[in-house]
């Protein structure tokens, strides 16, 4: 691939942009990446598998434009998980769109403390509750709740990189995923 890979991320969140750049830099020798704020078309705090994945796909498709090779949509949401403490795990989904097909990937999931989930189920956003719990303003655009809860062993950028890389797997192995 001699030409530049042009990628657009459907969010101005620096974590989503940096995570995408970190992964795609390792795959494409020449990368041009930009961020564009787009509508996810889902609530600010998605709850459920379908709606969270739809948010990621909507971000990717709404960011796509002529002249870009790939658009990336990343959406965090709460997924109902049996046998968990609160009933929910937080997962980040990545959708990567090339104008024809979409590939998906998901990050490692983690559980929020019960008091966070209680407030989220009463209509608050995870980010706002975690800002209150930690005293860090806009934690989700910095190291993230996962960093706070894992005591720094995994930060939000690393967690987001997981879903981006997983969504790239079919594109890195096109011959076994998309053979005609």
PDB file of C-alpha atoms in Angstrom:
ATOM      1  CA  UNK A   1       0.000   0.000   0.000  1.00  0.00           C
ATOM      2  CA  UNK A   2       2.018   2.920  -1.302  1.00  0.00           C
ATOM      3  CA  UNK A   3      -0.726   5.506  -1.032  1.00  0.00           C
ATOM      4  CA  UNK A   4      -1.867   7.279   2.098  1.00  0.00           C
ATOM      5  CA  UNK A   5      -4.675   5.659   4.081  1.00  0.00           C
ATOM      6  CA  UNK A   6      -7.285   8.328   4.803  1.00  0.00           C
ATOM      7  CA  UNK A   7      -9.358   7.708   7.927  1.00  0.00           C
ATOM      8  CA  UNK A   8     -12.028   9.752   9.670  1.00  0.00           C
ATOM      9  CA  UNK A   9     -13.191   9.170  13.247  1.00  0.00           C
ATOM     10  CA  UNK A  10     -16.817  10.043  14.049  1.00  0.00           C
ATOM     11  CA  UNK A  11     -16.055  11.869  17.297  1.00  0.00           C
ATOM     12  CA  UNK A  12     -14.010  14.784  18.636  1.00  0.00           C
ATOM     13  CA  UNK A  13     -13.182  12.791  21.800  1.00  0.00           C
ATOM     14  CA  UNK A  14      -9.337  12.777  21.959  1.00  0.00           C
ATOM     15  CA  UNK A  15      -9.347   9.258  23.451  1.00  0.00           C
ATOM     16  CA  UNK A  16     -11.213   7.808  20.447  1.00  0.00           C
ATOM     17  CA  UNK A  17      -8.959   9.660  17.988  1.00  0.00           C
ATOM     18  CA  UNK A  18      -5.710   8.658  19.715  1.00  0.00           C
ATOM     19  CA  UNK A  19      -6.766   5.021  20.153  1.00  0.00           C
ATOM     20  CA  UNK A  20      -7.662   4.789  16.456  1.00  0.00           C
ATOM     21  CA  UNK A  21      -4.381   6.426  15.430  1.00  0.00           C
ATOM     22  CA  UNK A  22      -2.335   4.155  17.730  1.00  0.00           C
ATOM     23  CA  UNK A  23      -3.808   0.992  16.176  1.00  0.00           C
ATOM     24  CA  UNK A  24      -3.964   2.044  12.517  1.00  0.00           C
ATOM     25  CA  UNK A  25      -0.407   3.464  12.626  1.00  0.00           C
ATOM     26  CA  UNK A  26       0.789  -0.104  13.194  1.00  0.00           C
ATOM     27  CA  UNK A  27      -1.207  -1.393  10.210  1.00  0.00           C
ATOM     28  CA  UNK A  28      -0.792   1.353   7.592  1.00  0.00           C
ATOM     29  CA  UNK A  29       2.653   2.848   6.959  1.00  0.00           C
ATOM     30  CA  UNK A  30       1.119   6.129   5.745  1.00  0.00           C
ATOM     31  CA  UNK A  31      -1.900   7.308   7.673  1.00  0.00           C
ATOM     32  CA  UNK A  32      -3.890  10.515   7.519  1.00  0.00           C
ATOM     33  CA  UNK A  33      -6.524  10.776  10.221  1.00  0.00           C
ATOM     34  CA  UNK A  34      -9.121  13.384  11.109  1.00  0.00           C
ATOM     35  CA  UNK A  35     -11.915  13.730  13.638  1.00  0.00           C
ATOM     36  CA  UNK A  36     -15.445  14.892  12.918  1.00  0.00           C
ATOM     37  CA  UNK A  37     -18.254  15.326  15.446  1.00  0.00           C
ATOM     38  CA  UNK A  38     -21.257  13.347  14.232  1.00  0.00           C
ATOM     39  CA  UNK A  39     -24.593  12.254  15.636  1.00  0.00           C
ATOM     40  CA  UNK A  40     -24.649   8.717  17.039  1.00  0.00           C
ATOM     41  CA  UNK A  41     -28.430   8.561  16.644  1.00  0.00           C
ATOM     42  CA  UNK A  42     -28.685   6.781  20.012  1.00  0.00           C
ATOM     43  CA  UNK A  43     -29.109   8.105  23.586  1.00  0.00           C
ATOM     44  CA  UNK A  44     -26.008   9.602  25.242  1.00  0.00           C
ATOM     45  CA  UNK A  45     -25.970   6.598  27.562  1.00  0.00           C
ATOM     46  CA  UNK A  46     -26.740   3.524  25.447  1.00  0.00           C
ATOM     47  CA  UNK A  47     -28.020   0.501  27.351  1.00  0.00           C
ATOM     48  CA  UNK A  48     -28.190  -2.788  25.446  1.00  0.00           C
ATOM     49  CA  UNK A  49     -26.264  -4.559  22.717  1.00  0.00           C
ATOM     50  CA  UNK A  50     -28.319  -3.503  19.668  1.00  0.00           C
ATOM     51  CA  UNK A  51     -28.445   0.184  20.527  1.00  0.00           C
ATOM     52  CA  UNK A  52     -24.737   0.452  21.398  1.00  0.00           C
ATOM     53  CA  UNK A  53     -23.621  -1.272  18.195  1.00  0.00           C
ATOM     54  CA  UNK A  54     -26.083   0.862  16.205  1.00  0.00           C
ATOM     55  CA  UNK A  55     -24.494   3.959  17.754  1.00  0.00           C
ATOM     56  CA  UNK A  56     -21.029   2.853  16.590  1.00  0.00           C
ATOM     57  CA  UNK A  57     -22.310   2.057  13.073  1.00  0.00           C
ATOM     58  CA  UNK A  58     -24.188   5.369  12.858  1.00  0.00           C
ATOM     59  CA  UNK A  59     -21.063   7.280  13.889  1.00  0.00           C
ATOM     60  CA  UNK A  60     -18.958   5.482  11.259  1.00  0.00           C
ATOM     61  CA  UNK A  61     -21.522   5.965   8.471  1.00  0.00           C
ATOM     62  CA  UNK A  62     -22.297   9.583   9.415  1.00  0.00           C
ATOM     63  CA  UNK A  63     -18.584  10.438   9.357  1.00  0.00           C
ATOM     64  CA  UNK A  64     -17.923   8.749   5.995  1.00  0.00           C
ATOM     65  CA  UNK A  65     -17.373  11.064   3.028  1.00  0.00           C
ATOM     66  CA  UNK A  66     -15.863  11.082  -0.440  1.00  0.00           C
ATOM     67  CA  UNK A  67     -12.090  10.819  -0.368  1.00  0.00           C
ATOM     68  CA  UNK A  68     -11.712   8.787   2.832  1.00  0.00           C
ATOM     69  CA  UNK A  69     -10.859   5.086   2.857  1.00  0.00           C
ATOM     70  CA  UNK A  70     -12.284   4.181   6.259  1.00  0.00           C
ATOM     71  CA  UNK A  71     -14.533   5.804   8.808  1.00  0.00           C
ATOM     72  CA  UNK A  72     -14.497   4.751  12.430  1.00  0.00           C
ATOM     73  CA  UNK A  73     -17.344   4.885  14.931  1.00  0.00           C
ATOM     74  CA  UNK A  74     -16.817   4.053  18.604  1.00  0.00           C
ATOM     75  CA  UNK A  75     -19.613   3.800  21.151  1.00  0.00           C
ATOM     76  CA  UNK A  76     -19.551   2.735  24.802  1.00  0.00           C
ATOM     77  CA  UNK A  77     -22.628   1.157  26.274  1.00  0.00           C
ATOM     78  CA  UNK A  78     -23.913  -0.950  29.106  1.00  0.00           C
ATOM     79  CA  UNK A  79     -24.699  -4.556  28.283  1.00  0.00           C
ATOM     80  CA  UNK A  80     -26.920  -6.719  30.478  1.00  0.00           C
ATOM     81  CA  UNK A  81     -24.738  -9.522  31.821  1.00  0.00           C
ATOM     82  CA  UNK A  82     -26.096 -12.358  33.944  1.00  0.00           C
ATOM     83  CA  UNK A  83     -24.238 -13.214  37.178  1.00  0.00           C
ATOM     84  CA  UNK A  84     -22.568  -9.785  37.335  1.00  0.00           C
ATOM     85  CA  UNK A  85     -22.763  -7.674  40.519  1.00  0.00           C
ATOM     86  CA  UNK A  86     -24.897  -4.904  39.002  1.00  0.00           C
ATOM     87  CA  UNK A  87     -26.393  -6.766  36.050  1.00  0.00           C
ATOM     88  CA  UNK A  88     -24.325  -4.721  33.539  1.00  0.00           C
ATOM     89  CA  UNK A  89     -20.851  -4.513  32.026  1.00  0.00           C
ATOM     90  CA  UNK A  90     -19.491  -1.559  30.073  1.00  0.00           C
ATOM     91  CA  UNK A  91     -18.289  -2.450  26.569  1.00  0.00           C
ATOM     92  CA  UNK A  92     -16.911  -0.256  23.813  1.00  0.00           C
ATOM     93  CA  UNK A  93     -17.891  -1.150  20.273  1.00  0.00           C
ATOM     94  CA  UNK A  94     -16.039  -0.058  17.154  1.00  0.00           C
ATOM     95  CA  UNK A  95     -17.560  -0.053  13.669  1.00  0.00           C
ATOM     96  CA  UNK A  96     -15.281   0.511  10.697  1.00  0.00           C
ATOM     97  CA  UNK A  97     -16.970   1.402   7.397  1.00  0.00           C
ATOM     98  CA  UNK A  98     -15.432   1.601   3.926  1.00  0.00           C
ATOM     99  CA  UNK A  99     -18.442   2.774   1.937  1.00  0.00           C
ATOM    100  CA  UNK A 100     -19.654  -0.790   1.356  1.00  0.00           C
ATOM    101  CA  UNK A 101     -19.032  -3.032   4.333  1.00  0.00           C
ATOM    102  CA  UNK A 102     -18.845  -2.601   8.080  1.00  0.00           C
ATOM    103  CA  UNK A 103     -16.622  -4.571  10.426  1.00  0.00           C
ATOM    104  CA  UNK A 104     -17.151  -4.673  14.190  1.00  0.00           C
ATOM    105  CA  UNK A 105     -14.992  -5.143  17.255  1.00  0.00           C
ATOM    106  CA  UNK A 106     -15.508  -4.932  20.987  1.00  0.00           C
ATOM    107  CA  UNK A 107     -13.251  -4.062  23.919  1.00  0.00           C
ATOM    108  CA  UNK A 108     -12.782  -5.897  27.152  1.00  0.00           C
ATOM    109  CA  UNK A 109     -15.780  -5.215  29.372  1.00  0.00           C
ATOM    110  CA  UNK A 110     -15.732  -4.088  32.965  1.00  0.00           C
ATOM    111  CA  UNK A 111     -18.273  -3.473  35.678  1.00  0.00           C
ATOM    112  CA  UNK A 112     -19.064  -0.132  37.290  1.00  0.00           C
ATOM    113  CA  UNK A 113     -19.702   0.106  41.039  1.00  0.00           C
ATOM    114  CA  UNK A 114     -23.379  -0.450  41.985  1.00  0.00           C
ATOM    115  CA  UNK A 115     -23.914   3.204  42.951  1.00  0.00           C
ATOM    116  CA  UNK A 116     -22.875   4.280  39.426  1.00  0.00           C
ATOM    117  CA  UNK A 117     -25.289   1.856  37.747  1.00  0.00           C
ATOM    118  CA  UNK A 118     -28.130   2.926  40.057  1.00  0.00           C
ATOM    119  CA  UNK A 119     -27.702   6.562  39.026  1.00  0.00           C
ATOM    120  CA  UNK A 120     -27.316   5.658  35.342  1.00  0.00           C
ATOM    121  CA  UNK A 121     -30.553   3.663  35.423  1.00  0.00           C
ATOM    122  CA  UNK A 122     -32.148   6.816  36.880  1.00  0.00           C
ATOM    123  CA  UNK A 123     -31.134   8.755  33.778  1.00  0.00           C
ATOM    124  CA  UNK A 124     -27.611  10.023  34.434  1.00  0.00           C
ATOM    125  CA  UNK A 125     -24.648   9.432  32.112  1.00  0.00           C
ATOM    126  CA  UNK A 126     -21.843   7.173  33.344  1.00  0.00           C
ATOM    127  CA  UNK A 127     -19.330   9.961  32.702  1.00  0.00           C
ATOM    128  CA  UNK A 128     -21.141  12.448  34.925  1.00  0.00           C
ATOM    129  CA  UNK A 129     -21.489   9.953  37.775  1.00  0.00           C
ATOM    130  CA  UNK A 130     -17.825   8.883  37.509  1.00  0.00           C
ATOM    131  CA  UNK A 131     -16.722  12.551  37.518  1.00  0.00           C
ATOM    132  CA  UNK A 132     -18.581  12.912  40.838  1.00  0.00           C
ATOM    133  CA  UNK A 133     -17.203   9.644  42.258  1.00  0.00           C
ATOM    134  CA  UNK A 134     -13.576  10.414  41.312  1.00  0.00           C
ATOM    135  CA  UNK A 135     -13.598  14.207  41.498  1.00  0.00           C
ATOM    136  CA  UNK A 136     -11.969  14.287  38.019  1.00  0.00           C
ATOM    137  CA  UNK A 137     -13.683  16.564  35.504  1.00  0.00           C
ATOM    138  CA  UNK A 138     -14.334  14.949  32.090  1.00  0.00           C
ATOM    139  CA  UNK A 139     -12.651  11.702  33.165  1.00  0.00           C
ATOM    140  CA  UNK A 140     -13.951   9.948  30.008  1.00  0.00           C
ATOM    141  CA  UNK A 141     -11.900  12.240  27.756  1.00  0.00           C
ATOM    142  CA  UNK A 142      -8.798  11.608  29.850  1.00  0.00           C
ATOM    143  CA  UNK A 143      -7.752   8.304  31.434  1.00  0.00           C
ATOM    144  CA  UNK A 144     -11.319   7.046  31.816  1.00  0.00           C
ATOM    145  CA  UNK A 145     -13.253   5.183  34.477  1.00  0.00           C
ATOM    146  CA  UNK A 146     -11.476   1.956  33.544  1.00  0.00           C
ATOM    147  CA  UNK A 147      -8.139   3.515  34.550  1.00  0.00           C
ATOM    148  CA  UNK A 148      -9.523   4.682  37.889  1.00  0.00           C
ATOM    149  CA  UNK A 149     -11.172   1.332  38.616  1.00  0.00           C
ATOM    150  CA  UNK A 150      -8.183  -0.788  37.450  1.00  0.00           C
ATOM    151  CA  UNK A 151      -5.790   1.458  39.438  1.00  0.00           C
ATOM    152  CA  UNK A 152      -4.010   2.483  36.267  1.00  0.00           C
ATOM    153  CA  UNK A 153      -3.410  -1.012  34.888  1.00  0.00           C
ATOM    154  CA  UNK A 154      -5.563  -0.218  31.825  1.00  0.00           C
ATOM    155  CA  UNK A 155      -6.542   3.258  30.689  1.00  0.00           C
ATOM    156  CA  UNK A 156      -9.387   4.283  28.417  1.00  0.00           C
ATOM    157  CA  UNK A 157      -7.088   4.678  25.406  1.00  0.00           C
ATOM    158  CA  UNK A 158      -5.840   1.097  25.796  1.00  0.00           C
ATOM    159  CA  UNK A 159      -9.387  -0.164  26.310  1.00  0.00           C
ATOM    160  CA  UNK A 160     -10.553   1.703  23.188  1.00  0.00           C
ATOM    161  CA  UNK A 161      -7.587   0.394  21.163  1.00  0.00           C
ATOM    162  CA  UNK A 162      -8.910  -3.126  21.836  1.00  0.00           C
ATOM    163  CA  UNK A 163     -12.197  -2.534  20.003  1.00  0.00           C
ATOM    164  CA  UNK A 164     -10.476  -0.740  17.097  1.00  0.00           C
ATOM    165  CA  UNK A 165      -8.011  -3.603  16.611  1.00  0.00           C
ATOM    166  CA  UNK A 166     -10.775  -6.225  16.853  1.00  0.00           C
ATOM    167  CA  UNK A 167     -12.770  -4.360  14.165  1.00  0.00           C
ATOM    168  CA  UNK A 168      -9.667  -4.343  11.946  1.00  0.00           C
ATOM    169  CA  UNK A 169      -9.103  -8.124  12.097  1.00  0.00           C
ATOM    170  CA  UNK A 170     -11.338  -8.928   9.083  1.00  0.00           C
ATOM    171  CA  UNK A 171      -9.678  -6.103   7.103  1.00  0.00           C
ATOM    172  CA  UNK A 172      -6.207  -7.410   7.967  1.00  0.00           C
ATOM    173  CA  UNK A 173      -7.242 -10.883   6.757  1.00  0.00           C
ATOM    174  CA  UNK A 174      -9.486 -10.013   3.796  1.00  0.00           C
ATOM    175  CA  UNK A 175      -8.692 -13.248   1.946  1.00  0.00           C
ATOM    176  CA  UNK A 176     -10.392 -15.374   4.623  1.00  0.00           C
ATOM    177  CA  UNK A 177     -13.222 -12.985   5.507  1.00  0.00           C
ATOM    178  CA  UNK A 178     -14.253 -11.489   2.163  1.00  0.00           C
ATOM    179  CA  UNK A 179     -13.203 -13.940  -0.544  1.00  0.00           C
ATOM    180  CA  UNK A 180     -15.560 -13.797  -3.529  1.00  0.00           C
TER     181      UNK A 180
END
